[in-house]
Amino acid sequence: MDKEKWEPKIAAFVCNWCTYTGADLAGTSRIKYPSNTKLIRVMCSGSVDPVFILKAFERGADGVLVSGCHPNDCHYNAGNFHARRRWDFFHKLLDFIGIEKERLQFSWISASEGKKFADVISKITKDIKSLGPFKAYKQMNSEFTVNFPEYNESSNSINKELQ
Amino acid sequence: MNYGYFPGCSQTSSAKEYDLSLRKVFEKLGFGLEELCDWSCCGATSAHATNHKLSNALALRNIVLAGKQGIKNMVAPCAACYNRLITSQHEISMHPERKNETEELLSEKIPADVKVINVLELFFKIGLAKISENRKRDLNGIKAACYYGCLLVRPMNINNFDDAEQPTSMEMIAEAAGATTIDWNYKLECCGAAHSIVRKDIVLNLSKKIIDDAVLNGANVIITACPMCHTNLDMRQRAMKRKYPEHLMIPVLYITELVGLAMGMNVKDLGIDLHYVNFNYDEYIAEKLIA
Amino acid sequence: MKIGVFICHCGENISRTVDCPKVAEVCRNFPGVEYSTNYKYMCSDPGQKLIKDAVLENKLDAIVVGSCSPHMHERTFRNAAISAGINPFLVEIANLREQCSWVHDDVEEATQKAIELVRMALEKVKRDKPLTKIKVNVTKRILVIGGGIAGIQAALDVANAGYEVILVEKEPSIGGHMSQLSETFPTLDCSQCILTPRMVEVYQHPKIKLFTYSEVVKVEGFIGNFKATIKKKARHIIDDRCSGCGLCMENCPIKKKAYNSFEENLAFRPAIYTPFPQAVPNIPVIDETICTHYKNGKCGMCVKVCDREAIDFDQEDTMFVADIGAIIVATGFKLYNIEKKSSGSIYKGYGEYGYGKYRDVIDGLQFERIASASGPTSGEIKRPSDGKVPKKIVFIQCVGSRDESKGISYCSKICCMYTAKHAMLYKHKVHDGEAYVFYMDIRAGGKMYEEFVRRAIEEDNVKYIRGRVSRIYEEKGKYIVKGEDTIAGMPVVVDADMVVLASAMIPHDNAPLLARTIGIPYDKYGFYNEAHPKLRPVESTTSGVFLAGACQSPRDIPDTVSMASAAASKAIILFSSDQLEREPVVAKVNEDICQGCFYCKKVCPFGAIEVKDIKDINGIVFKEVAYINQGVCKGCGTCTATCLSKSIELAGFNNEEIFAQIAAL
């Protein structure tokens, strides 16, 4: 792929109540941000399994964002606290195995923070762009992990269609 | 353990006895006070009223020196020095740009780990039990009004070691030394401070109110931990007497002097004889030694 | 599976930056897509008809709509799906407006993203499972916690709608703080005169079961099906024998050992007492801590005078469990204690005001008792210390409130008004007296409130000084109040005979404990959190638990009463159907692979996870697994991420669905 034209692919796991609504507000307020990030809506940031993040990297994401409600603002009282604890640990783990820390970012974005949402997206896009494409996982994956034929199939077929 | 010591200008002049008693008391308690080499003005009063940048630079210069000397805890016995030093430290911790500015002025990095403490904090750091253990003399006859003044336990939220509006730490020290303390109303009121030089009339009035309230509430000695307060309360009493003939003279002691007395030191050792208002030793202290 | 894709233009909102026909065209070729189209307004009636017709015509199994945010029209399209005979949970929305067309400028870029968003939705919908709404039964009985004006109002409203009410009050009588007040602002009508009839109505209402001197100790279950355990503390009086004659109280020899908390410690009470003469129920309690009988087994004066043999020294606390369908929490407030505090508390106290040290420095509720005709001074304004009539009185507002250095940043809302009332009452009773009020701002928002304050200033000549008080001390029997007049820009000293502090409203000390018992969130002060500050102000985030009154934030009587009625009507709405329907987005355990580690149980914020025994055919338990109570589960999915064996799945957001979305990124 041409280096100059390369655009990163970023997955964002966002909670339904705060960040997703915040993203909607960014839209309603017509605040522009780069189009590299696509949102995957979950009910609560507490339900974001580290496996999701690994999966995203495995499926070719160059960066992952996880975002939920501000502490004490959680629709489910405490989900984001569990998320925070889990992220903190998982982040260190990723760092340990050699994945750049900036590839995985966390934030609190409330339903009223459309501007902040746009800023966070712009920042992560910029960060990931400066880091370049994420190849390490793909290499590791080809060496160590077992492929999931079902997902490979579907994504391959999709990739083919897109090309 | 050794503590750093920032004397400040008063300790070498009008408050010599404070310096003297502080050194003696801590020597006897087994703690060294290491004087800051080449210390300079803390930046209080005139500097911080006229040039803010200068007052910060002056204060922080001393912090830089302390850092170089390897001092972690530095006692500043003068309440004004203490207040100036911690306020400057707080200011640069809150405003990095002012920190950069001051560091540029000083051409030095300002260390972040120098903790400035006042004398009351120092007594608490070594432990009040230490004072009671070393008591040699019964101070039962002393009814102390502990006077904090405006600077010693402030500003609120920067200085957190005692309540800014209702402090009790000095009382605890005085009681550990065996004195009785009284509850009174003027322990934080203004003594007139630096107006002592230019507006004696104001200082006379303000200080008189403080002394009167202490007397009204049954005190026979006022205890302070600030050279400025001491000057105003002690030195101005003669003028008070001239202006209000019914004025009752009451001795004003530094907290270190009180602790020194409890530890069996003499009036002369502690420099109490340098005060304007006589501390009539026999009147207050029955020569009863504690074994 | 046959999937239909419907791309909406939203007028021009989407089509301006997203090439909608192209998106529809590209999507038509994705695997599984049977039908793909685009239309100007998908949410309009013709748009919905278009979806319905396409479904029927092409025998579609699931649909993807590329339109605005699912928060806008998900329900619309789900309903369209239902009318076309598709399960509503086989509808996915790709958010092409808020998260694509509105935030990007470049048509090519936005179109590409739109295609990808639709593709993600497609992959998800392929794995979606049909879900049906969950139905739960409703027990039509309500528990009201707290018998102040909020609890009374809520209980009466629910009871008058025909449902049973259990009203629990921890004090011996209902009435709360309102029963302590002298007169109420802005009308100056007597508080007890308007409250007492309500209290009696509660007592006599056939639908209300009143438990005073009782506490809620445990709440289990979920909306419509709570089980509350209530502790009835021992009164040492047999309720149904007591006639409320009061002879026992008159004859109790212990007269001055305990302060009467109803009189805000300005008077004493005997060991056997009712808090005040109009108490409901009018049945006394015995204070074990001071009663002679519990010290040495003697006395028994009350037993001698009670000809109905109602006294029972051996009575013990009893517990009972009640089935209820909803809870209204109305526990109210207490006043900020302005004595100097220990360093551990977030409240710093006002040592400089000398409250607790000087007997004539009192708080607002104490002044209410002094001004009240039924109070310790029979309504005459007298100093607690020597009983003299104060000729100069200082009121200080915002003591605690709006003072972050003392631990509270909020406004207590009622103090401006009650201080004006206090000053007015004082001036009405002591005509030659002088009243000073130190204030920060006057906040008199409310019907006739501002006029009331003006009246105090203009007609009753109360002197308002804008500024804070720094110190109060006693000098020759006077209280020297040192403050600042910030308008005149100079210090003020008032030598007052009495000082009244309008201290802040704070939650009860055990408010967080009760919140944890019920399972509702609270803020850093201990006020209970509402589900939404604007649109759901009387609901807590726990379904079936409603809030009323000052336990949620400081408020005055009219606000409290309206909130209580609102909470009651929310409960009545809940009770209006026999069964509850709710969204099926809940977690479910695969019992075959659950390992029974119960980490999920620890993280569940709602206590929805229980231990379930799996038995073999002989009825012997061979495995414990997690079981999720579908009524309680709110579908956050924290358990799914915590589950080690991945045996929990959140319906509508299961791992397979998310993985598919990730794969389609």
CSV table of C-alpha atoms in Angstrom, one decimal, chain C residues 269-429:
chain,number,residue,atom,x,y,z
C,269,ARG,CA,-38.0,14.5,77.9
C,270,PRO,CA,-38.8,11.7,80.3
C,271,ALA,CA,-37.6,8.1,79.8
C,272,ILE,CA,-41.0,7.1,78.5
C,273,TYR,CA,-42.1,9.7,75.9
C,274,THR,CA,-43.8,10.7,72.7
C,275,PRO,CA,-41.7,13.2,70.8
C,276,PHE,CA,-44.5,15.8,70.8
C,277,PRO,CA,-48.2,15.9,71.9
C,278,GLN,CA,-49.7,15.5,68.4
C,279,ALA,CA,-47.6,12.5,67.7
C,280,VAL,CA,-49.0,9.9,65.3
C,281,PRO,CA,-49.4,7.2,66.5
C,282,ASN,CA,-49.9,8.6,70.0
C,283,ILE,CA,-48.0,5.7,71.6
C,284,PRO,CA,-45.0,6.4,73.7
C,285,VAL,CA,-41.7,4.6,73.6
C,286,ILE,CA,-39.3,3.8,76.5
C,287,ASP,CA,-35.7,4.9,76.2
C,288,GLU,CA,-33.8,1.9,77.5
C,289,THR,CA,-30.6,3.9,77.9
C,290,ILE,CA,-32.0,6.1,80.7
C,291,CYS,CA,-34.9,4.2,82.1
C,292,THR,CA,-34.3,3.1,85.7
C,293,HIS,CA,-35.9,-0.3,85.1
C,294,TYR,CA,-33.1,-1.3,82.7
C,295,LYS,CA,-30.5,-0.1,85.2
C,296,ASN,CA,-31.6,-1.9,88.4
C,297,GLY,CA,-35.0,-3.4,87.7
C,298,LYS,CA,-36.7,-1.0,90.0
C,299,CYS,CA,-39.1,1.9,89.5
C,300,GLY,CA,-41.9,0.6,87.3
C,301,MET,CA,-43.8,3.8,87.9
C,302,CYS,CA,-45.3,3.7,84.4
C,303,VAL,CA,-46.5,0.1,85.0
C,304,LYS,CA,-48.3,1.3,88.1
C,305,VAL,CA,-50.2,4.2,86.5
C,306,CYS,CA,-51.1,2.4,83.3
C,307,ASP,CA,-54.5,0.8,84.0
C,308,ARG,CA,-54.5,-0.8,80.5
C,309,GLU,CA,-51.4,-2.8,81.3
C,310,ALA,CA,-49.8,-1.6,78.0
C,311,ILE,CA,-46.2,-1.5,79.3
C,312,ASP,CA,-44.0,-4.5,78.5
C,313,PHE,CA,-40.4,-4.2,79.6
C,314,ASP,CA,-39.5,-7.4,77.9
C,315,GLN,CA,-40.6,-6.6,74.4
C,316,GLU,CA,-37.9,-7.2,71.8
C,317,ASP,CA,-37.2,-6.0,68.3
C,318,THR,CA,-39.2,-7.9,65.7
C,319,MET,CA,-38.5,-8.4,62.1
C,320,PHE,CA,-40.9,-9.1,59.3
C,321,VAL,CA,-40.7,-9.4,55.6
C,322,ALA,CA,-43.1,-7.6,53.2
C,323,ASP,CA,-43.7,-8.3,49.5
C,324,ILE,CA,-43.8,-5.1,47.6
C,325,GLY,CA,-43.7,-3.9,44.0
C,326,ALA,CA,-42.1,-0.5,44.3
C,327,ILE,CA,-40.3,1.7,46.8
C,328,ILE,CA,-40.5,5.4,47.4
C,329,VAL,CA,-37.5,6.7,49.4
C,330,ALA,CA,-38.3,9.8,51.3
C,331,THR,CA,-35.7,9.9,54.1
C,332,GLY,CA,-35.2,13.7,54.2
C,333,PHE,CA,-32.3,15.6,55.6
C,334,LYS,CA,-30.6,16.8,58.7
C,335,LEU,CA,-28.8,20.0,59.4
C,336,TYR,CA,-25.0,20.5,59.1
C,337,ASN,CA,-23.5,20.3,62.5
C,338,ILE,CA,-21.4,23.4,62.8
C,339,GLU,CA,-19.3,22.3,65.7
C,340,LYS,CA,-15.7,21.7,65.0
C,341,LYS,CA,-15.2,18.4,63.2
C,342,SER,CA,-12.6,15.7,63.3
C,343,SER,CA,-10.2,15.8,60.4
C,344,GLY,CA,-11.7,12.7,58.8
C,345,SER,CA,-15.1,14.3,57.9
C,346,ILE,CA,-15.6,16.1,54.7
C,347,TYR,CA,-17.5,18.7,56.7
C,348,LYS,CA,-15.1,21.0,58.5
C,349,GLY,CA,-17.4,22.7,60.9
C,350,TYR,CA,-17.5,26.3,62.1
C,351,GLY,CA,-15.5,26.4,65.3
C,352,GLU,CA,-15.2,30.1,64.8
C,353,TYR,CA,-18.9,30.6,65.2
C,354,GLY,CA,-18.9,28.9,68.6
C,355,TYR,CA,-21.9,26.7,68.1
C,356,GLY,CA,-22.0,24.1,70.8
C,357,LYS,CA,-19.9,26.4,73.0
C,358,TYR,CA,-22.3,29.3,73.3
C,359,ARG,CA,-25.8,28.3,74.2
C,360,ASP,CA,-27.3,31.3,72.4
C,361,VAL,CA,-25.7,30.5,69.1
C,362,ILE,CA,-28.4,28.2,67.7
C,363,ASP,CA,-29.3,26.8,64.3
C,364,GLY,CA,-32.4,27.3,62.2
C,365,LEU,CA,-34.4,24.4,63.5
C,366,GLN,CA,-33.7,25.4,67.1
C,367,PHE,CA,-35.1,28.8,66.3
C,368,GLU,CA,-38.2,27.2,64.8
C,369,ARG,CA,-38.8,25.5,68.1
C,370,ILE,CA,-38.3,28.7,70.0
C,371,ALA,CA,-40.7,30.5,67.7
C,372,SER,CA,-43.2,27.7,67.8
C,373,ALA,CA,-46.3,28.1,70.0
C,374,SER,CA,-45.9,24.5,71.0
C,375,GLY,CA,-42.1,24.8,71.7
C,376,PRO,CA,-40.1,25.0,74.9
C,377,THR,CA,-40.8,28.8,75.3
C,378,SER,CA,-44.4,28.6,74.1
C,379,GLY,CA,-43.6,30.7,71.2
C,380,GLU,CA,-41.9,33.6,73.1
C,381,ILE,CA,-38.5,34.4,71.7
C,382,LYS,CA,-36.1,33.8,74.6
C,383,ARG,CA,-32.4,33.0,74.8
C,384,PRO,CA,-31.8,29.4,75.7
C,385,SER,CA,-29.0,30.4,78.2
C,386,ASP,CA,-30.9,32.7,80.5
C,387,GLY,CA,-34.4,33.0,79.1
C,388,LYS,CA,-34.0,36.7,78.4
C,389,VAL,CA,-35.7,38.2,75.4
C,390,PRO,CA,-33.0,39.1,72.9
C,391,LYS,CA,-33.0,42.7,71.8
C,392,LYS,CA,-30.6,42.3,69.0
C,393,ILE,CA,-30.4,39.1,67.0
C,394,VAL,CA,-28.1,38.2,64.1
C,395,PHE,CA,-29.0,35.7,61.4
C,396,ILE,CA,-26.3,34.2,59.3
C,397,GLN,CA,-27.1,32.6,56.0
C,398,CYS,CA,-25.1,30.0,54.1
C,399,VAL,CA,-23.5,28.4,57.1
C,400,GLY,CA,-22.0,25.4,55.4
C,401,SER,CA,-23.8,25.9,52.1
C,402,ARG,CA,-21.8,27.3,49.2
C,403,ASP,CA,-18.7,27.1,51.3
C,404,GLU,CA,-16.3,24.6,49.7
C,405,SER,CA,-13.7,25.2,52.3
C,406,LYS,CA,-16.2,23.8,54.8
C,407,GLY,CA,-17.0,20.9,52.7
C,408,ILE,CA,-20.2,21.8,50.8
C,409,SER,CA,-20.4,23.4,47.4
C,410,TYR,CA,-24.2,23.3,46.9
C,411,CYS,CA,-26.9,25.8,47.9
C,412,SER,CA,-29.3,24.5,50.5
C,413,LYS,CA,-32.1,26.4,48.7
C,414,ILE,CA,-34.4,27.1,51.6
C,415,CYS,CA,-32.2,29.1,54.0
C,416,CYS,CA,-32.8,32.5,52.3
C,417,MET,CA,-36.5,32.1,52.7
C,418,TYR,CA,-36.5,30.7,56.2
C,419,THR,CA,-34.1,33.3,57.5
C,420,ALA,CA,-36.4,36.0,56.1
C,421,LYS,CA,-39.2,34.2,57.9
C,422,HIS,CA,-37.3,33.9,61.1
C,423,ALA,CA,-36.3,37.6,61.1
C,424,MET,CA,-39.9,38.5,60.4
C,425,LEU,CA,-41.3,36.3,63.2
C,426,TYR,CA,-38.8,37.8,65.6
C,427,LYS,CA,-39.8,41.3,64.6
C,428,HIS,CA,-43.5,40.4,65.0
C,429,LYS,CA,-42.9,39.1,68.5
